[in-house]
Short mmCIF file of C-alpha atoms in Angstrom, two decimals:
data_model
loop_
_atom_site.label_atom_id
_atom_site.label_comp_id
_atom_site.label_asym_id
_atom_site.label_seq_id
_atom_site.Cartn_x
_atom_site.Cartn_y
_atom_site.Cartn_z
CA MET A 1 184.86 68.86 -6.50
CA SER A 2 185.41 71.34 -9.19
CA THR A 3 182.63 71.62 -12.21
CA VAL A 4 185.36 73.78 -14.43
CA GLY A 5 186.87 71.55 -17.05
CA ARG A 6 190.47 71.95 -18.56
CA VAL A 7 191.64 73.37 -21.82
CA GLN A 8 194.96 73.12 -23.74
CA LEU A 9 195.85 76.22 -25.61
CA GLY A 10 199.37 76.25 -27.47
CA ASP A 11 202.35 74.94 -27.00
CA GLY A 12 201.02 72.32 -24.69
CA LEU A 13 199.65 74.87 -22.04
CA GLU A 14 196.49 73.45 -20.17
CA VAL A 15 194.67 75.82 -18.07
CA SER A 16 191.36 75.56 -16.33
CA ALA A 17 188.50 76.04 -18.81
CA LEU A 18 187.33 79.52 -17.07
CA GLY A 19 190.08 81.64 -15.51
CA PHE A 20 190.01 84.49 -13.11
CA GLY A 21 191.05 88.08 -14.32
CA GLY A 22 193.37 89.89 -11.83
CA MET A 23 192.76 93.36 -12.96
CA SER A 24 189.87 93.34 -10.59
CA LEU A 25 192.06 92.87 -7.35
CA SER A 26 193.02 96.36 -7.68
CA ASP A 27 190.37 99.47 -7.54
CA VAL A 28 189.98 99.45 -11.56
CA TYR A 29 186.26 98.62 -11.21
CA GLY A 30 185.56 100.07 -7.88
CA PRO A 31 187.01 100.24 -4.55
CA VAL A 32 188.36 96.99 -2.92
CA ASP A 33 190.38 96.44 0.16
CA ASP A 34 193.24 93.66 0.18
CA GLN A 35 191.37 91.27 2.47
CA THR A 36 188.39 91.45 0.37
CA ALA A 37 190.32 91.08 -2.74
CA LEU A 38 192.37 88.15 -1.33
CA ALA A 39 189.12 86.39 -0.19
CA THR A 40 187.63 86.54 -3.99
CA LEU A 41 190.68 85.03 -5.60
CA THR A 42 190.91 82.35 -2.87
CA HIS A 43 187.34 81.65 -3.76
CA ALA A 44 187.90 81.43 -7.58
CA VAL A 45 190.78 79.15 -6.99
CA ASP A 46 188.70 76.92 -4.70
CA ALA A 47 186.08 76.80 -7.01
CA GLY A 48 188.41 75.69 -9.82
CA LEU A 49 189.32 78.98 -11.59
CA THR A 50 193.08 77.86 -11.26
CA PHE A 51 194.21 80.17 -14.42
CA VAL A 52 195.08 83.33 -12.87
CA ASP A 53 195.60 86.22 -15.14
CA THR A 54 197.45 89.43 -13.86
CA ALA A 55 199.76 92.25 -15.06
CA ASN A 56 202.65 94.29 -13.77
CA ILE A 57 200.34 97.46 -14.38
CA TYR A 58 197.23 96.43 -12.36
CA GLY A 59 197.02 98.74 -9.52
CA ALA A 60 200.58 99.80 -9.67
CA GLY A 61 201.57 96.01 -9.08
CA ARG A 62 198.94 95.80 -6.37
CA SER A 63 197.37 92.82 -8.20
CA GLU A 64 200.59 90.85 -8.38
CA ARG A 65 200.94 91.39 -4.76
CA THR A 66 197.81 90.15 -4.12
CA ILE A 67 198.12 87.12 -5.58
CA ALA A 68 201.43 86.42 -4.20
CA ARG A 69 199.65 85.80 -0.68
CA LEU A 70 197.62 82.86 -2.20
CA LEU A 71 200.83 81.77 -4.33
CA ALA A 72 202.84 81.62 -1.28
CA ILE A 73 200.66 78.45 0.16
CA ARG A 74 199.07 77.17 -3.29
CA ARG A 75 201.65 77.90 -5.94
CA GLN A 76 201.08 74.44 -7.30
CA GLU A 77 197.26 74.68 -7.93
CA ILE A 78 197.88 78.08 -10.01
CA THR A 79 198.33 78.48 -13.48
CA LEU A 80 199.94 82.00 -13.40
CA ALA A 81 199.79 84.59 -16.07
CA THR A 82 201.34 87.90 -16.11
CA LYS A 83 201.99 90.59 -18.55
CA PHE A 84 204.57 93.76 -19.39
CA GLY A 85 204.68 96.19 -22.07
CA ILE A 86 202.48 98.99 -20.73
CA SER A 87 204.64 101.78 -18.97
CA GLY A 88 204.02 104.81 -16.95
CA GLY A 89 201.23 105.87 -14.59
CA ALA A 90 197.81 107.50 -15.09
CA ILE A 91 195.38 106.30 -17.76
CA GLY A 92 196.17 108.76 -21.04
CA SER A 93 200.09 109.27 -20.07
CA ARG A 94 201.18 105.47 -20.56
CA GLY A 95 203.49 104.53 -23.21
CA ILE A 96 204.40 101.09 -24.81
CA ARG A 97 207.67 99.39 -24.25
CA GLY A 98 209.07 96.28 -25.89
CA ASP A 99 212.68 96.54 -26.05
CA ALA A 100 214.69 93.56 -24.67
CA ALA A 101 216.10 95.61 -21.88
CA TYR A 102 212.67 96.38 -20.52
CA VAL A 103 211.40 92.79 -21.04
CA ARG A 104 214.55 91.55 -18.75
CA GLU A 105 213.63 93.95 -16.20
CA GLN A 106 210.07 93.79 -16.14
CA ILE A 107 210.07 89.79 -15.43
CA ASP A 108 212.33 90.23 -12.52
CA GLU A 109 209.97 92.92 -11.03
CA SER A 110 206.82 90.95 -11.37
CA LEU A 111 208.64 87.70 -9.99
CA SER A 112 209.48 89.78 -7.02
CA ARG A 113 206.02 90.91 -6.40
CA LEU A 114 204.49 87.50 -6.87
CA GLY A 115 207.23 85.85 -4.72
CA THR A 116 207.72 83.06 -7.20
CA ASP A 117 210.61 81.94 -9.55
CA HIS A 118 208.76 81.47 -12.59
CA VAL A 119 205.32 82.40 -14.55
CA ASP A 120 203.50 79.72 -16.43
CA LEU A 121 202.52 82.41 -19.14
CA TYR A 122 204.38 85.73 -19.89
CA TYR A 123 202.43 88.14 -22.38
CA GLN A 124 203.43 91.07 -24.35
CA HIS A 125 200.49 93.56 -22.74
CA ARG A 126 200.76 95.72 -25.99
CA VAL A 127 202.88 95.32 -28.95
CA ASP A 128 205.57 98.19 -29.06
CA PRO A 129 205.13 99.95 -32.60
CA HIS A 130 208.95 101.22 -32.34
CA ILE A 131 210.42 97.84 -31.75
CA PRO A 132 210.39 94.87 -34.20
CA ILE A 133 207.88 92.17 -32.46
CA GLU A 134 210.84 89.53 -33.26
CA GLU A 135 213.21 91.46 -30.98
CA THR A 136 210.62 91.50 -28.15
CA VAL A 137 209.76 87.76 -28.36
CA GLY A 138 213.40 86.97 -28.73
CA ALA A 139 213.92 88.28 -25.38
CA MET A 140 211.15 86.51 -24.06
CA SER A 141 212.19 83.55 -25.55
CA GLU A 142 215.45 83.93 -23.35
CA LEU A 143 213.38 84.14 -20.23
CA VAL A 144 211.94 80.72 -21.24
CA THR A 145 215.53 79.11 -21.60
CA ALA A 146 216.38 80.72 -18.16
CA GLY A 147 213.35 79.08 -16.53
CA LYS A 148 211.79 82.40 -15.45
CA VAL A 149 208.96 81.81 -18.01
CA ARG A 150 207.01 78.55 -19.29
CA HIS A 151 205.14 80.06 -22.05
CA ILE A 152 204.85 83.12 -24.02
CA GLY A 153 201.73 84.97 -24.98
CA LEU A 154 200.60 88.24 -26.83
CA SER A 155 197.83 90.58 -25.97
CA GLU A 156 196.06 92.59 -28.62
CA ALA A 157 198.52 91.61 -31.57
CA THR A 158 197.52 92.00 -35.08
CA ALA A 159 197.48 88.77 -37.26
CA ASP A 160 200.44 89.51 -38.85
CA GLU A 161 202.29 90.25 -35.14
CA ILE A 162 200.99 86.58 -34.40
CA ARG A 163 202.66 85.02 -37.15
CA ARG A 164 205.75 86.90 -36.97
CA ALA A 165 206.14 86.21 -33.16
CA HIS A 166 205.09 82.61 -33.58
CA ALA A 167 207.98 82.16 -36.19
CA VAL A 168 210.44 83.11 -33.58
CA HIS A 169 208.97 81.10 -30.44
CA PRO A 170 205.79 79.32 -30.24
CA ILE A 171 202.94 81.47 -28.97
CA ALA A 172 200.82 79.58 -26.56
CA ALA A 173 197.91 82.17 -25.96
CA VAL A 174 196.55 85.49 -27.68
CA GLN A 175 194.72 87.42 -25.19
CA THR A 176 192.00 89.93 -26.54
CA GLU A 177 189.02 91.39 -25.70
CA TRP A 178 186.25 89.27 -27.26
CA SER A 179 182.50 89.15 -26.44
CA VAL A 180 179.01 88.83 -27.73
CA VAL A 181 179.16 92.68 -28.53
CA SER A 182 183.03 92.71 -29.46
CA ARG A 183 183.82 90.55 -32.40
CA ASP A 184 186.36 92.08 -34.47
CA VAL A 185 188.85 89.85 -33.69
CA GLU A 186 186.91 87.24 -35.50
CA ARG A 187 187.86 88.87 -38.88
CA ALA A 188 191.59 87.92 -38.69
CA VAL A 189 193.03 87.54 -35.15
CA VAL A 190 191.29 84.64 -34.26
CA PRO A 191 191.31 82.61 -37.68
CA THR A 192 195.06 83.09 -37.66
CA ALA A 193 195.52 81.73 -33.86
CA ALA A 194 193.44 78.74 -34.72
CA GLU A 195 195.48 78.11 -37.83
CA LEU A 196 198.96 78.25 -36.01
CA GLY A 197 197.59 75.95 -32.98
CA ILE A 198 197.33 79.16 -30.66
CA GLY A 199 194.74 79.39 -27.70
CA PHE A 200 192.57 82.13 -27.06
CA VAL A 201 191.98 83.88 -23.78
CA PRO A 202 189.28 86.38 -24.04
CA TYR A 203 189.39 89.09 -21.65
CA SER A 204 186.41 91.17 -20.83
CA PRO A 205 184.19 88.52 -22.09
CA LEU A 206 181.29 90.28 -19.94
CA SER A 207 182.09 93.60 -21.69
CA ARG A 208 183.24 95.48 -18.54
CA ALA A 209 179.90 94.09 -16.71
CA TRP A 210 177.67 95.64 -19.54
CA LEU A 211 176.45 92.03 -20.19
CA THR A 212 175.45 91.23 -16.57
CA ASP A 213 172.51 91.80 -14.53
CA GLU A 214 174.12 94.16 -12.30
CA PHE A 215 175.99 96.60 -14.48
CA SER A 216 176.28 100.35 -13.09
CA PRO A 217 178.26 103.12 -15.08
CA ALA A 218 179.44 103.94 -11.42
CA HIS A 219 182.65 101.25 -11.86
CA ILE A 220 183.63 102.00 -15.40
CA GLY A 221 185.04 105.74 -14.80
CA ALA A 222 188.12 106.73 -15.20
CA GLY A 223 188.40 108.19 -11.66
CA ASP A 224 187.97 111.58 -12.95
CA GLY A 225 184.22 111.47 -14.10
CA ARG A 226 185.20 110.73 -17.83
CA PRO A 227 184.27 107.25 -19.16
CA ARG A 228 186.96 104.82 -19.70
CA PHE A 229 185.49 103.22 -22.61
CA PRO A 230 183.56 104.81 -25.48
CA ARG A 231 180.30 102.64 -24.97
CA PHE A 232 179.99 104.00 -21.58
CA SER A 233 179.79 107.65 -22.33
CA ALA A 234 176.55 109.45 -21.91
CA GLU A 235 175.73 109.30 -25.27
CA ASN A 236 176.33 105.77 -25.95
CA LEU A 237 175.18 104.32 -22.61
CA ALA A 238 171.48 105.99 -23.80
CA ALA A 239 171.70 104.66 -26.91
CA ASN A 240 172.52 100.85 -25.70
CA THR A 241 169.71 100.98 -22.98
CA GLY A 242 167.31 99.29 -25.13
CA LEU A 243 169.70 96.72 -26.51
CA ARG A 244 170.93 95.67 -22.92
CA ALA A 245 167.47 95.18 -21.94
CA ASP A 246 166.73 92.73 -25.09
CA TYR A 247 170.10 90.80 -24.30
CA LEU A 248 168.97 90.37 -20.53
CA ALA A 249 165.68 89.44 -21.67
CA LEU A 250 167.15 86.76 -23.93
CA ALA A 251 169.25 85.61 -20.93
CA HIS A 252 166.06 85.47 -18.64
CA GLN A 253 164.10 83.47 -21.32
CA ARG A 254 167.06 80.91 -21.67
CA GLY A 255 166.84 80.36 -17.46
CA LEU A 256 170.38 81.99 -17.57
CA THR A 257 172.06 85.65 -16.03
CA GLY A 258 173.49 87.80 -18.34
CA ALA A 259 176.82 86.65 -17.49
CA GLN A 260 176.10 83.13 -17.79
CA LEU A 261 174.77 83.97 -21.26
CA ALA A 262 177.87 85.98 -22.27
CA LEU A 263 180.39 83.11 -21.31
CA GLY A 264 178.35 80.34 -22.89
CA TRP A 265 178.43 82.24 -26.12
CA LEU A 266 181.98 82.89 -26.02
CA PHE A 267 182.63 78.78 -25.30
CA THR A 268 179.88 78.49 -28.24
CA ARG A 269 181.64 80.49 -30.78
CA ALA A 270 185.03 79.19 -30.02
CA ALA A 271 183.98 75.70 -30.77
CA GLN A 272 182.47 76.96 -34.07
CA LEU A 273 185.67 78.79 -35.02
CA GLY A 274 187.86 75.58 -34.08
CA ILE A 275 189.80 77.44 -31.49
CA ALA A 276 190.60 76.71 -27.80
CA ALA A 277 189.46 79.57 -25.34
CA ALA A 278 189.67 80.10 -21.57
CA PRO A 279 187.86 83.36 -20.74
CA ILE A 280 188.92 85.47 -17.73
CA PRO A 281 186.08 87.19 -16.05
CA GLY A 282 186.93 89.39 -13.12
CA SER A 283 185.10 90.52 -10.11
CA ARG A 284 185.83 92.08 -6.58
CA PHE A 285 183.12 89.90 -5.40
CA ALA A 286 182.99 86.17 -4.55
CA ARG A 287 179.32 85.58 -5.44
CA HIS A 288 180.06 86.59 -8.82
CA VAL A 289 182.40 83.51 -9.18
CA ASP A 290 179.60 81.07 -8.29
CA GLU A 291 177.42 82.86 -10.92
CA TRP A 292 179.71 81.98 -13.58
CA LEU A 293 180.65 78.09 -12.68
CA PRO A 294 177.37 77.04 -14.43
CA ALA A 295 178.52 78.59 -17.53
CA SER A 296 181.97 76.71 -17.74
CA GLY A 297 182.06 74.97 -21.11
CA LEU A 298 178.20 75.62 -21.84
CA ILE A 299 177.31 75.20 -25.50
CA LEU A 300 174.51 77.19 -26.64
CA ASP A 301 171.50 75.72 -29.02
CA ALA A 302 171.53 77.30 -32.45
CA ASP A 303 168.50 79.53 -31.97
CA THR A 304 170.26 81.07 -29.25
CA MET A 305 173.27 81.95 -31.25
CA ALA A 306 171.35 83.10 -33.95
CA ALA A 307 169.09 85.46 -31.66
CA LEU A 308 172.67 87.10 -30.37
CA GLU A 309 174.04 87.39 -33.79
CA PRO A 310 172.96 91.00 -34.18
CA PHE A 311 174.12 92.76 -31.02
CA ALA A 312 177.63 93.14 -32.02
CA THR A 313 176.48 95.27 -34.79
CA ALA A 314 173.80 97.10 -33.06
CA ILE A 315 175.80 98.21 -30.06
CA SER A 316 176.71 101.93 -30.16
CA GLY A 317 180.49 102.66 -29.71
CA ASN A 318 183.99 101.22 -30.24
CA ARG A 319 185.38 99.19 -27.86
CA SER A 320 188.29 101.47 -27.29
CA PHE A 321 188.90 105.08 -27.52
CA ASP A 322 192.30 104.30 -29.66
CA VAL A 323 192.22 101.50 -32.12
CA ALA A 324 196.08 102.06 -32.26
CA TRP A 325 196.13 100.04 -28.70
CA THR A 326 194.11 97.26 -30.03
CA SER A 327 194.50 94.41 -32.49
CA GLN A 328 191.82 96.50 -34.55
CA ARG A 329 194.83 98.51 -36.14
CA GLY A 330 195.85 95.75 -38.20
CA ASP A 331 192.06 94.91 -39.30
CA PRO A 332 191.36 96.00 -42.85
CA ALA A 333 187.54 96.43 -41.78
CA SER A 334 188.34 99.24 -39.15
#
């Protein structure tokens, strides 16, 4: 029997309290063959992580095609989320599209790859700076009417964009990076979502494995030797070595792994801020799913939360090379 509880996000959408991030089903964080990826996904769903999150861009559709193999036999068990909005090929050359024609085109392509007639949650992956969000969400709402989409979400939207989108159609979930060391969303995005009754889906809750016991710089490169994120540059990694050691020591003192402490912090912080949250860690390895399970819904004590408070301000490097691609672009503190 699954130990993973359920949580209601916004617009009546209920999901497993701990989800599975499907970007790891492609080679983004290191090579993985399709059979291993499918086995890990199946293990996650068996364990109760039935909220499965992916995007059209992950592995150029490979993640969606892998998920399709499980959907073919277990569609009714899975709450399926996918995204559109990031266009183009290699990292560094991608653009953002939110025009209505693109919205309609991409849902049909995703549904074809996924082998299903609807997705439960459809996100705008990034907000197009050249298209009013009202136009994009208006087109997404037409997909709800058509039965291709059940609920609408936004990823890395600012507080203002969330309000404007929600005025067009109820937003079920906002997805943004949120972790012990990535807390900029707490200034405006999380409070806005909480006020509007929108749920939160933290991606990279383990800070791209940096908060885990098994972190290695080898799996966060861009494929050409360059770091994909500022915190993983040689300079910042060196500066953050001691901080990570302190974090892991704190986790082990509490009888937790680094990953479990990170997930427990998120569940506890979300409760403090009055917002329903369903983190979506991802991994190529089934053993990591087993490691996460004891932290599903974990609430940490006040002393542990206080001890974790300094980490976000102590870490070197921003969470993104370009804040224009994150909700930080709308943050007055940026």
